[in-house]
């Protein structure tokens, strides 16, 4: 069995979709008899409470990085220093201590393989440098392709640095993993990849889904639509949906409450909400732990998924979770993208709209309002099934 060191600038007990994927892989590999350790940033850097007992029991090691508070202070309008040199993102200062600590861990723990999940340029750079310095196998999980695959970024020192990091990592690694076939194809073509490349879909955590409380939908005088996660103008723009909800609400005399659970929107977005939303209600709510968020989603009338053409090579983890909940889904997606191709396999509960066509969005809202969800088998989409593909890579 292998001794594996995961390099991840963020890890438990912090919560995010990226961490969920990595921590699930860790648990699976441990269940197969492998010994897994994690090198991550300090608790202060992640903005979480230090828990030495938790770290020790989960083989988590931490290296110094500038605290979340200090990053904010050095990124303020009065003192905008940090963004000018943090080319690899918010954990750029972690790299110096992490490389030193990582090389020491490889020797002390007898590490056979270093594993890193992308997109996280700081982690990828740390992992590559440790692997090279210690002549240790490197495996890369591209849960998302690099951002320059989706747009034409302006040339900058940050872009040059990040491209160099990815080039060096691919040249060094043994195995590559992606979350979709589309990502695999574009990465292979772009970088002329010859290494073994395995697709491991994000999937949903079956243990969590199967143990949710029974669905509870009280009698409501409104339609409750729930969106979990982030939205922004570049590829996940929620404004067209809000405008069409207003149109449908006025035309059909239907009351909508749109619950936005996740990262807070910008002040600009909040002002737009106030200007556009006259008859519908928009509730802005703080992020929730994974299970609590899924309970809210399970009890909603409609689940909202937004994934524009910019992200056609990706499938968000919540797409799998929404399908597994067997609830009504309103999906506003880029046509012919990876997300649409997944969703259209489950027409029983999915209502798909063209992200770029407001008429399509309006018509799909009307379908979703009258839709009655059905129970379907989604076991093949679980992370428990997807992650089994890792077994052949660690024997």
mmCIF file of C-alpha atoms in Angstrom:
data_model
loop_
_atom_site.group_PDB
_atom_site.id
_atom_site.type_symbol
_atom_site.label_atom_id
_atom_site.label_comp_id
_atom_site.label_asym_id
_atom_site.label_seq_id
_atom_site.Cartn_x
_atom_site.Cartn_y
_atom_site.Cartn_z
ATOM 1 C CA UNK A 1 0.000 0.000 0.000
ATOM 2 C CA UNK A 2 1.105 3.573 -0.715
ATOM 3 C CA UNK A 3 2.104 6.445 1.549
ATOM 4 C CA UNK A 4 0.523 9.510 -0.078
ATOM 5 C CA UNK A 5 0.994 13.187 0.766
ATOM 6 C CA UNK A 6 -1.852 15.456 -0.366
ATOM 7 C CA UNK A 7 -0.855 19.078 -0.943
ATOM 8 C CA UNK A 8 -3.831 21.406 -0.523
ATOM 9 C CA UNK A 9 -3.762 25.020 0.641
ATOM 10 C CA UNK A 10 -7.275 24.531 2.061
ATOM 11 C CA UNK A 11 -8.499 21.477 3.930
ATOM 12 C CA UNK A 12 -10.805 20.307 6.682
ATOM 13 C CA UNK A 13 -12.313 21.484 8.928
ATOM 14 C CA UNK A 14 -12.730 24.312 6.398
ATOM 15 C CA UNK A 15 -15.597 23.612 3.976
ATOM 16 C CA UNK A 16 -15.822 24.057 0.186
ATOM 17 C CA UNK A 17 -16.753 21.942 -2.841
ATOM 18 C CA UNK A 18 -13.074 21.533 -3.729
ATOM 19 C CA UNK A 19 -12.236 20.351 -0.219
ATOM 20 C CA UNK A 20 -15.153 17.910 -0.325
ATOM 21 C CA UNK A 21 -13.688 16.221 -3.410
ATOM 22 C CA UNK A 22 -10.193 15.970 -1.926
ATOM 23 C CA UNK A 23 -11.334 14.804 1.510
ATOM 24 C CA UNK A 24 -13.549 12.157 -0.076
ATOM 25 C CA UNK A 25 -10.596 10.857 -2.087
ATOM 26 C CA UNK A 26 -8.574 10.776 1.136
ATOM 27 C CA UNK A 27 -11.215 8.725 2.950
ATOM 28 C CA UNK A 28 -11.562 6.307 0.049
ATOM 29 C CA UNK A 29 -7.828 5.700 -0.292
ATOM 30 C CA UNK A 30 -7.583 5.173 3.467
ATOM 31 C CA UNK A 31 -10.391 2.615 3.260
ATOM 32 C CA UNK A 32 -8.281 0.755 0.695
ATOM 33 C CA UNK A 33 -5.404 0.537 3.163
ATOM 34 C CA UNK A 34 -3.289 3.476 1.976
ATOM 35 C CA UNK A 35 -1.751 5.913 4.467
ATOM 36 C CA UNK A 36 -2.727 9.495 3.632
ATOM 37 C CA UNK A 37 -1.248 12.681 5.086
ATOM 38 C CA UNK A 38 -2.168 16.260 4.194
ATOM 39 C CA UNK A 39 0.012 19.365 4.046
ATOM 40 C CA UNK A 40 -2.054 22.547 4.192
ATOM 41 C CA UNK A 41 -1.919 26.161 5.367
ATOM 42 C CA UNK A 42 -2.215 27.345 8.947
ATOM 43 C CA UNK A 43 -5.642 27.625 10.544
ATOM 44 C CA UNK A 44 -5.169 31.397 10.779
ATOM 45 C CA UNK A 45 -4.602 31.587 7.027
ATOM 46 C CA UNK A 46 -7.874 29.762 6.358
ATOM 47 C CA UNK A 47 -9.782 31.786 8.927
ATOM 48 C CA UNK A 48 -10.761 28.768 11.041
ATOM 49 C CA UNK A 49 -10.256 27.902 14.698
ATOM 50 C CA UNK A 50 -7.076 25.966 15.419
ATOM 51 C CA UNK A 51 -7.820 22.339 16.393
ATOM 52 C CA UNK A 52 -4.629 20.401 17.086
ATOM 53 C CA UNK A 53 -6.498 17.256 18.097
ATOM 54 C CA UNK A 54 -8.423 17.197 14.814
ATOM 55 C CA UNK A 55 -5.236 17.718 12.806
ATOM 56 C CA UNK A 56 -3.375 14.963 14.635
ATOM 57 C CA UNK A 57 -6.174 12.405 14.285
ATOM 58 C CA UNK A 58 -6.477 13.130 10.542
ATOM 59 C CA UNK A 59 -2.734 13.293 9.725
ATOM 60 C CA UNK A 60 -2.956 16.978 8.824
ATOM 61 C CA UNK A 61 0.229 19.051 8.865
ATOM 62 C CA UNK A 62 0.225 22.832 8.554
ATOM 63 C CA UNK A 63 2.779 25.314 7.246
ATOM 64 C CA UNK A 64 2.821 29.052 7.832
ATOM 65 C CA UNK A 65 0.954 31.407 5.544
ATOM 66 C CA UNK A 66 -0.147 34.991 6.062
ATOM 67 C CA UNK A 67 -3.321 35.056 8.152
ATOM 68 C CA UNK A 68 -6.691 35.860 6.620
ATOM 69 C CA UNK A 69 -6.845 39.045 8.684
ATOM 70 C CA UNK A 70 -3.443 40.253 7.501
ATOM 71 C CA UNK A 71 -4.322 39.452 3.877
ATOM 72 C CA UNK A 72 -7.406 41.620 4.187
ATOM 73 C CA UNK A 73 -5.444 44.462 5.730
ATOM 74 C CA UNK A 74 -2.805 44.267 2.995
ATOM 75 C CA UNK A 75 -5.493 44.155 0.294
ATOM 76 C CA UNK A 76 -7.476 47.167 1.478
ATOM 77 C CA UNK A 77 -7.887 50.334 -0.538
ATOM 78 C CA UNK A 78 -5.542 52.158 1.796
ATOM 79 C CA UNK A 79 -2.864 49.462 1.668
ATOM 80 C CA UNK A 80 -3.269 47.436 -1.578
ATOM 81 C CA UNK A 81 0.061 45.633 -1.287
ATOM 82 C CA UNK A 82 -0.755 41.924 -1.213
ATOM 83 C CA UNK A 83 -2.429 41.579 -4.648
ATOM 84 C CA UNK A 84 0.654 43.108 -6.287
ATOM 85 C CA UNK A 85 2.962 40.226 -5.392
ATOM 86 C CA UNK A 86 0.577 37.332 -4.670
ATOM 87 C CA UNK A 87 0.800 35.972 -8.217
ATOM 88 C CA UNK A 88 -0.426 32.501 -7.244
ATOM 89 C CA UNK A 89 -3.433 33.660 -5.228
ATOM 90 C CA UNK A 90 -4.299 34.306 -1.620
ATOM 91 C CA UNK A 91 -1.952 31.636 -0.263
ATOM 92 C CA UNK A 92 1.136 32.799 -2.138
ATOM 93 C CA UNK A 93 3.109 33.294 1.089
ATOM 94 C CA UNK A 94 2.509 29.642 2.021
ATOM 95 C CA UNK A 95 4.864 28.344 -0.638
ATOM 96 C CA UNK A 96 8.085 29.219 1.164
ATOM 97 C CA UNK A 97 7.418 27.303 4.384
ATOM 98 C CA UNK A 98 5.334 24.566 2.713
ATOM 99 C CA UNK A 99 8.139 23.436 0.412
ATOM 100 C CA UNK A 100 10.555 23.126 3.328
ATOM 101 C CA UNK A 101 8.040 21.270 5.482
ATOM 102 C CA UNK A 102 6.923 19.077 2.587
ATOM 103 C CA UNK A 103 10.443 17.861 1.816
ATOM 104 C CA UNK A 104 10.861 16.989 5.487
ATOM 105 C CA UNK A 105 7.554 15.069 5.545
ATOM 106 C CA UNK A 106 8.478 13.056 2.453
ATOM 107 C CA UNK A 107 11.580 11.813 4.249
ATOM 108 C CA UNK A 108 10.010 11.278 7.682
ATOM 109 C CA UNK A 109 6.820 9.569 6.452
ATOM 110 C CA UNK A 110 8.363 7.575 3.613
ATOM 111 C CA UNK A 111 6.067 9.190 1.041
ATOM 112 C CA UNK A 112 5.617 7.276 -2.247
ATOM 113 C CA UNK A 113 3.375 9.773 -4.037
ATOM 114 C CA UNK A 114 2.496 13.454 -3.842
ATOM 115 C CA UNK A 115 -1.082 14.304 -4.829
ATOM 116 C CA UNK A 116 -2.373 17.789 -5.647
ATOM 117 C CA UNK A 117 -5.784 19.045 -6.796
ATOM 118 C CA UNK A 118 -6.152 22.037 -9.137
ATOM 119 C CA UNK A 119 -7.207 24.916 -9.525
ATOM 120 C CA UNK A 120 -4.794 26.081 -6.862
ATOM 121 C CA UNK A 121 -1.567 27.443 -8.275
ATOM 122 C CA UNK A 122 0.173 27.758 -4.899
ATOM 123 C CA UNK A 123 -0.503 24.100 -4.061
ATOM 124 C CA UNK A 124 0.519 22.935 -7.512
ATOM 125 C CA UNK A 125 3.804 24.836 -7.310
ATOM 126 C CA UNK A 126 4.531 23.466 -3.829
ATOM 127 C CA UNK A 127 3.722 19.899 -4.883
ATOM 128 C CA UNK A 128 5.867 20.075 -8.020
ATOM 129 C CA UNK A 129 8.863 21.535 -6.218
ATOM 130 C CA UNK A 130 8.676 18.939 -3.445
ATOM 131 C CA UNK A 131 8.314 16.105 -5.968
ATOM 132 C CA UNK A 132 11.321 17.310 -7.961
ATOM 133 C CA UNK A 133 13.496 17.917 -4.898
ATOM 134 C CA UNK A 134 12.757 14.476 -3.442
ATOM 135 C CA UNK A 135 12.386 12.483 -6.698
ATOM 136 C CA UNK A 136 8.872 11.483 -5.626
ATOM 137 C CA UNK A 137 5.969 10.543 -7.896
ATOM 138 C CA UNK A 138 3.498 13.394 -8.547
ATOM 139 C CA UNK A 139 -0.189 12.928 -9.437
ATOM 140 C CA UNK A 140 -2.422 15.873 -10.418
ATOM 141 C CA UNK A 141 -6.195 16.135 -10.129
ATOM 142 C CA UNK A 142 -7.490 18.803 -12.551
ATOM 143 C CA UNK A 143 -10.964 19.225 -11.093
ATOM 144 C CA UNK A 144 -11.069 22.399 -13.237
ATOM 145 C CA UNK A 145 -8.889 23.387 -16.220
ATOM 146 C CA UNK A 146 -6.741 26.564 -15.952
ATOM 147 C CA UNK A 147 -8.682 29.820 -16.210
ATOM 148 C CA UNK A 148 -7.025 30.842 -19.491
ATOM 149 C CA UNK A 149 -8.946 28.032 -21.185
ATOM 150 C CA UNK A 150 -12.161 30.015 -20.692
ATOM 151 C CA UNK A 151 -11.136 33.527 -21.714
ATOM 152 C CA UNK A 152 -8.261 35.606 -23.073
ATOM 153 C CA UNK A 153 -6.650 37.098 -19.958
ATOM 154 C CA UNK A 154 -4.447 40.166 -20.159
ATOM 155 C CA UNK A 155 -0.748 39.350 -20.128
ATOM 156 C CA UNK A 156 0.690 39.904 -16.678
ATOM 157 C CA UNK A 157 3.376 38.657 -14.327
ATOM 158 C CA UNK A 158 0.714 36.588 -12.572
ATOM 159 C CA UNK A 159 -0.399 34.908 -15.811
ATOM 160 C CA UNK A 160 3.200 34.138 -16.801
ATOM 161 C CA UNK A 161 3.910 32.673 -13.358
ATOM 162 C CA UNK A 162 0.765 30.543 -13.309
ATOM 163 C CA UNK A 163 1.299 29.175 -16.821
ATOM 164 C CA UNK A 164 4.856 28.232 -15.896
ATOM 165 C CA UNK A 165 3.611 26.412 -12.781
ATOM 166 C CA UNK A 166 1.159 24.300 -14.793
ATOM 167 C CA UNK A 167 3.743 23.512 -17.481
ATOM 168 C CA UNK A 168 6.268 22.360 -14.881
ATOM 169 C CA UNK A 169 3.687 20.290 -13.022
ATOM 170 C CA UNK A 170 2.523 18.444 -16.136
ATOM 171 C CA UNK A 171 6.111 17.792 -17.194
ATOM 172 C CA UNK A 172 6.821 16.312 -13.752
ATOM 173 C CA UNK A 173 3.694 14.266 -12.992
ATOM 174 C CA UNK A 174 3.005 10.586 -13.587
ATOM 175 C CA UNK A 175 -0.812 10.439 -13.537
ATOM 176 C CA UNK A 176 -3.492 13.030 -14.319
ATOM 177 C CA UNK A 177 -7.144 13.017 -13.251
ATOM 178 C CA UNK A 178 -9.957 15.224 -14.568
ATOM 179 C CA UNK A 179 -13.628 15.601 -13.638
ATOM 180 C CA UNK A 180 -15.095 15.440 -17.186
ATOM 181 C CA UNK A 181 -14.269 13.926 -20.566
ATOM 182 C CA UNK A 182 -14.322 17.427 -22.061
ATOM 183 C CA UNK A 183 -11.662 18.607 -19.608
ATOM 184 C CA UNK A 184 -9.573 15.542 -20.360
ATOM 185 C CA UNK A 185 -9.739 16.165 -24.104
ATOM 186 C CA UNK A 186 -8.899 19.870 -23.951
ATOM 187 C CA UNK A 187 -6.028 19.363 -21.494
ATOM 188 C CA UNK A 188 -4.589 16.500 -23.529
ATOM 189 C CA UNK A 189 -4.737 18.540 -26.725
ATOM 190 C CA UNK A 190 -3.445 21.797 -25.229
ATOM 191 C CA UNK A 191 -0.476 20.284 -23.401
ATOM 192 C CA UNK A 192 0.164 17.249 -25.626
ATOM 193 C CA UNK A 193 -0.263 15.058 -22.567
ATOM 194 C CA UNK A 194 1.072 11.515 -22.854
ATOM 195 C CA UNK A 195 0.585 10.489 -19.221
ATOM 196 C CA UNK A 196 -2.227 8.207 -18.086
ATOM 197 C CA UNK A 197 -5.344 10.395 -17.711
ATOM 198 C CA UNK A 198 -8.387 9.170 -15.767
ATOM 199 C CA UNK A 199 -11.813 10.839 -15.567
ATOM 200 C CA UNK A 200 -13.225 10.851 -12.031
ATOM 201 C CA UNK A 201 -16.516 12.739 -11.959
ATOM 202 C CA UNK A 202 -17.284 14.997 -9.008
ATOM 203 C CA UNK A 203 -20.322 12.949 -8.066
ATOM 204 C CA UNK A 204 -22.352 13.272 -4.881
ATOM 205 C CA UNK A 205 -21.715 11.830 -1.442
ATOM 206 C CA UNK A 206 -24.172 8.945 -1.190
ATOM 207 C CA UNK A 207 -23.713 8.628 2.564
ATOM 208 C CA UNK A 208 -24.943 12.203 3.047
ATOM 209 C CA UNK A 209 -27.795 12.049 0.520
ATOM 210 C CA UNK A 210 -29.104 8.717 1.829
ATOM 211 C CA UNK A 211 -29.192 10.001 5.407
ATOM 212 C CA UNK A 212 -30.996 13.299 4.854
ATOM 213 C CA UNK A 213 -34.236 13.780 6.802
ATOM 214 C CA UNK A 214 -37.426 13.059 4.838
ATOM 215 C CA UNK A 215 -38.452 15.866 2.503
ATOM 216 C CA UNK A 216 -40.607 18.458 4.214
ATOM 217 C CA UNK A 217 -42.626 20.811 2.038
ATOM 218 C CA UNK A 218 -45.219 22.702 4.073
ATOM 219 C CA UNK A 219 -48.145 24.349 2.342
ATOM 220 C CA UNK A 220 -46.758 27.578 0.899
ATOM 221 C CA UNK A 221 -48.348 30.577 -0.749
ATOM 222 C CA UNK A 222 -45.241 30.921 -2.907
ATOM 223 C CA UNK A 223 -42.774 28.967 -5.040
ATOM 224 C CA UNK A 224 -39.445 28.568 -3.245
ATOM 225 C CA UNK A 225 -36.399 28.479 -5.527
ATOM 226 C CA UNK A 226 -33.036 27.657 -3.942
ATOM 227 C CA UNK A 227 -29.606 28.432 -5.385
ATOM 228 C CA UNK A 228 -26.544 27.146 -3.516
ATOM 229 C CA UNK A 229 -23.089 28.545 -4.228
ATOM 230 C CA UNK A 230 -21.667 31.526 -6.062
ATOM 231 C CA UNK A 231 -22.887 33.572 -9.026
ATOM 232 C CA UNK A 232 -21.213 36.351 -10.998
ATOM 233 C CA UNK A 233 -21.530 38.047 -14.399
ATOM 234 C CA UNK A 234 -18.805 35.991 -16.095
ATOM 235 C CA UNK A 235 -20.517 32.677 -16.790
ATOM 236 C CA UNK A 236 -22.903 32.424 -13.827
ATOM 237 C CA UNK A 237 -25.020 35.535 -14.261
ATOM 238 C CA UNK A 238 -28.219 35.356 -12.225
ATOM 239 C CA UNK A 239 -29.738 38.622 -13.498
ATOM 240 C CA UNK A 240 -31.478 37.149 -16.596
ATOM 241 C CA UNK A 241 -33.187 34.604 -14.347
ATOM 242 C CA UNK A 242 -34.372 37.323 -11.951
ATOM 243 C CA UNK A 243 -35.760 39.400 -14.828
ATOM 244 C CA UNK A 244 -37.691 36.437 -16.227
ATOM 245 C CA UNK A 245 -38.991 35.503 -12.775
ATOM 246 C CA UNK A 246 -40.383 39.030 -12.570
ATOM 247 C CA UNK A 247 -42.068 38.594 -15.954
ATOM 248 C CA UNK A 248 -43.590 35.228 -15.019
ATOM 249 C CA UNK A 249 -44.648 36.471 -11.588
ATOM 250 C CA UNK A 250 -46.553 39.405 -13.082
ATOM 251 C CA UNK A 251 -48.097 37.417 -15.928
ATOM 252 C CA UNK A 252 -49.115 34.360 -13.895
ATOM 253 C CA UNK A 253 -49.795 36.083 -10.562
ATOM 254 C CA UNK A 254 -47.305 33.706 -8.949
ATOM 255 C CA UNK A 255 -45.276 34.601 -5.889
ATOM 256 C CA UNK A 256 -41.612 33.556 -5.971
ATOM 257 C CA UNK A 257 -39.031 33.554 -3.195
ATOM 258 C CA UNK A 258 -35.494 33.142 -4.502
ATOM 259 C CA UNK A 259 -33.104 31.985 -1.772
ATOM 260 C CA UNK A 260 -29.441 32.600 -2.545
ATOM 261 C CA UNK A 261 -27.411 30.469 -0.122
ATOM 262 C CA UNK A 262 -23.662 30.948 -0.399
ATOM 263 C CA UNK A 263 -21.011 33.581 -0.921
ATOM 264 C CA UNK A 264 -22.483 37.086 -0.528
ATOM 265 C CA UNK A 265 -23.106 38.942 -3.801
ATOM 266 C CA UNK A 266 -21.360 42.189 -4.620
ATOM 267 C CA UNK A 267 -22.887 45.523 -3.635
ATOM 268 C CA UNK A 268 -23.499 46.150 -7.320
ATOM 269 C CA UNK A 269 -25.529 42.945 -7.562
ATOM 270 C CA UNK A 270 -27.525 43.842 -4.455
ATOM 271 C CA UNK A 271 -28.402 47.233 -5.974
ATOM 272 C CA UNK A 272 -29.478 45.480 -9.183
ATOM 273 C CA UNK A 273 -31.681 43.113 -7.184
ATOM 274 C CA UNK A 274 -33.417 46.072 -5.555
ATOM 275 C CA UNK A 275 -33.994 47.704 -8.938
ATOM 276 C CA UNK A 276 -35.226 44.602 -10.780
ATOM 277 C CA UNK A 277 -37.076 42.563 -8.142
ATOM 278 C CA UNK A 278 -40.413 44.307 -7.626
ATOM 279 C CA UNK A 279 -42.790 41.374 -7.163
ATOM 280 C CA UNK A 280 -40.431 38.521 -6.303
ATOM 281 C CA UNK A 281 -38.573 38.227 -2.995
ATOM 282 C CA UNK A 282 -34.814 37.635 -2.923
ATOM 283 C CA UNK A 283 -33.316 36.230 0.271
ATOM 284 C CA UNK A 284 -29.514 36.489 0.606
ATOM 285 C CA UNK A 285 -28.282 33.852 3.064
ATOM 286 C CA UNK A 286 -24.897 32.858 4.466
ATOM 287 C CA UNK A 287 -23.116 29.683 3.297
ATOM 288 C CA UNK A 288 -24.108 26.465 5.063
ATOM 289 C CA UNK A 289 -22.197 23.240 5.767
ATOM 290 C CA UNK A 290 -22.747 20.646 3.047
ATOM 291 C CA UNK A 291 -25.417 18.573 4.802
ATOM 292 C CA UNK A 292 -27.443 21.575 5.989
ATOM 293 C CA UNK A 293 -27.335 23.080 2.500
ATOM 294 C CA UNK A 294 -28.615 19.820 1.017
ATOM 295 C CA UNK A 295 -31.463 19.707 3.547
ATOM 296 C CA UNK A 296 -32.560 23.161 2.374
ATOM 297 C CA UNK A 297 -32.256 22.057 -1.250
ATOM 298 C CA UNK A 298 -34.236 18.896 -0.581
ATOM 299 C CA UNK A 299 -37.124 20.887 0.891
ATOM 300 C CA UNK A 300 -37.227 23.508 -1.877
ATOM 301 C CA UNK A 301 -39.804 23.596 -4.658
ATOM 302 C CA UNK A 302 -37.208 24.215 -7.366
ATOM 303 C CA UNK A 303 -33.414 23.915 -7.400
ATOM 304 C CA UNK A 304 -31.576 26.496 -9.501
ATOM 305 C CA UNK A 305 -28.380 25.654 -11.372
ATOM 306 C CA UNK A 306 -26.549 28.250 -13.502
ATOM 307 C CA UNK A 307 -23.606 27.205 -15.679
ATOM 308 C CA UNK A 308 -22.941 29.370 -18.741
ATOM 309 C CA UNK A 309 -20.975 28.498 -21.910
ATOM 310 C CA UNK A 310 -17.797 29.851 -20.290
ATOM 311 C CA UNK A 311 -17.798 26.693 -18.166
ATOM 312 C CA UNK A 312 -18.920 24.214 -20.816
ATOM 313 C CA UNK A 313 -15.969 21.919 -20.032
ATOM 314 C CA UNK A 314 -16.966 21.626 -16.360
ATOM 315 C CA UNK A 315 -19.691 20.036 -14.259
ATOM 316 C CA UNK A 316 -20.251 21.574 -10.811
ATOM 317 C CA UNK A 317 -20.548 19.130 -7.918
ATOM 318 C CA UNK A 318 -23.993 20.475 -7.074
ATOM 319 C CA UNK A 319 -25.315 19.219 -10.430
ATOM 320 C CA UNK A 320 -24.762 15.656 -9.204
ATOM 321 C CA UNK A 321 -26.219 16.503 -5.792
ATOM 322 C CA UNK A 322 -29.320 18.105 -7.286
ATOM 323 C CA UNK A 323 -29.961 15.069 -9.495
ATOM 324 C CA UNK A 324 -29.524 12.727 -6.524
ATOM 325 C CA UNK A 325 -32.101 14.656 -4.474
ATOM 326 C CA UNK A 326 -34.841 13.723 -6.961
ATOM 327 C CA UNK A 327 -36.231 17.240 -6.816
ATOM 328 C CA UNK A 328 -37.279 19.666 -9.557
ATOM 329 C CA UNK A 329 -34.254 21.292 -11.225
ATOM 330 C CA UNK A 330 -34.227 24.526 -13.222
ATOM 331 C CA UNK A 331 -30.923 24.424 -15.096
ATOM 332 C CA UNK A 332 -29.772 27.479 -17.060
ATOM 333 C CA UNK A 333 -26.747 26.180 -18.932
ATOM 334 C CA UNK A 334 -24.566 26.553 -21.984
ATOM 335 C CA UNK A 335 -25.873 24.336 -24.758
ATOM 336 C CA UNK A 336 -23.775 21.304 -25.723
ATOM 337 C CA UNK A 337 -21.625 21.715 -22.626
ATOM 338 C CA UNK A 338 -20.627 18.980 -20.197
ATOM 339 C CA UNK A 339 -23.278 20.032 -17.679
ATOM 340 C CA UNK A 340 -26.107 19.896 -20.212
ATOM 341 C CA UNK A 341 -24.969 16.484 -21.450
ATOM 342 C CA UNK A 342 -25.109 15.146 -17.905
ATOM 343 C CA UNK A 343 -28.462 16.725 -17.056
ATOM 344 C CA UNK A 344 -30.244 15.635 -20.222
ATOM 345 C CA UNK A 345 -29.706 12.017 -19.159
ATOM 346 C CA UNK A 346 -32.187 12.667 -16.329
ATOM 347 C CA UNK A 347 -35.170 14.356 -18.032
ATOM 348 C CA UNK A 348 -37.565 13.111 -15.341
ATOM 349 C CA UNK A 349 -36.558 15.950 -13.005
ATOM 350 C CA UNK A 350 -34.493 18.384 -15.068
ATOM 351 C CA UNK A 351 -35.809 21.430 -16.935
ATOM 352 C CA UNK A 352 -33.063 22.869 -19.149
ATOM 353 C CA UNK A 353 -32.898 26.458 -20.435
ATOM 354 C CA UNK A 354 -30.427 28.074 -22.825
ATOM 355 C CA UNK A 355 -28.211 30.406 -20.771
ATOM 356 C CA UNK A 356 -28.062 32.869 -23.670
ATOM 357 C CA UNK A 357 -31.777 33.006 -24.524
ATOM 358 C CA UNK A 358 -34.223 34.853 -22.258
ATOM 359 C CA UNK A 359 -37.296 33.302 -23.914
ATOM 360 C CA UNK A 360 -35.928 29.845 -23.177
ATOM 361 C CA UNK A 361 -35.372 30.835 -19.530
ATOM 362 C CA UNK A 362 -38.924 32.164 -19.215
ATOM 363 C CA UNK A 363 -40.498 29.060 -20.774
ATOM 364 C CA UNK A 364 -38.392 26.769 -18.613
ATOM 365 C CA UNK A 365 -39.470 28.595 -15.449
ATOM 366 C CA UNK A 366 -43.081 27.881 -16.394
ATOM 367 C CA UNK A 367 -42.304 24.183 -16.918
ATOM 368 C CA UNK A 368 -40.468 23.951 -13.610
ATOM 369 C CA UNK A 369 -43.346 25.550 -11.697
ATOM 370 C CA UNK A 370 -45.766 22.806 -12.771
ATOM 371 C CA UNK A 371 -43.229 19.970 -12.663
ATOM 372 C CA UNK A 372 -43.701 17.073 -10.257
ATOM 373 C CA UNK A 373 -40.434 15.300 -9.350
ATOM 374 C CA UNK A 374 -39.993 11.556 -9.783
ATOM 375 C CA UNK A 375 -37.808 9.039 -7.968
ATOM 376 C CA UNK A 376 -34.983 7.768 -10.188
ATOM 377 C CA UNK A 377 -31.853 5.667 -9.625
ATOM 378 C CA UNK A 378 -28.696 7.799 -9.491
ATOM 379 C CA UNK A 379 -26.258 5.431 -7.755
ATOM 380 C CA UNK A 380 -23.879 5.529 -10.724
ATOM 381 C CA UNK A 381 -23.329 9.256 -10.077
ATOM 382 C CA UNK A 382 -22.195 8.834 -6.475
ATOM 383 C CA UNK A 383 -18.648 9.680 -5.460
ATOM 384 C CA UNK A 384 -18.484 6.208 -3.988
ATOM 385 C CA UNK A 385 -18.741 4.824 -7.529
ATOM 386 C CA UNK A 386 -16.665 7.499 -9.274
ATOM 387 C CA UNK A 387 -13.722 7.342 -6.892
ATOM 388 C CA UNK A 388 -13.271 3.596 -7.385
ATOM 389 C CA UNK A 389 -11.331 4.546 -10.511
ATOM 390 C CA UNK A 390 -8.526 5.694 -8.202
ATOM 391 C CA UNK A 391 -7.925 2.110 -7.145
ATOM 392 C CA UNK A 392 -6.170 1.175 -10.362
ATOM 393 C CA UNK A 393 -3.726 4.059 -9.908
ATOM 394 C CA UNK A 394 -2.611 3.130 -6.388
ATOM 395 C CA UNK A 395 -1.909 -0.592 -6.154
#
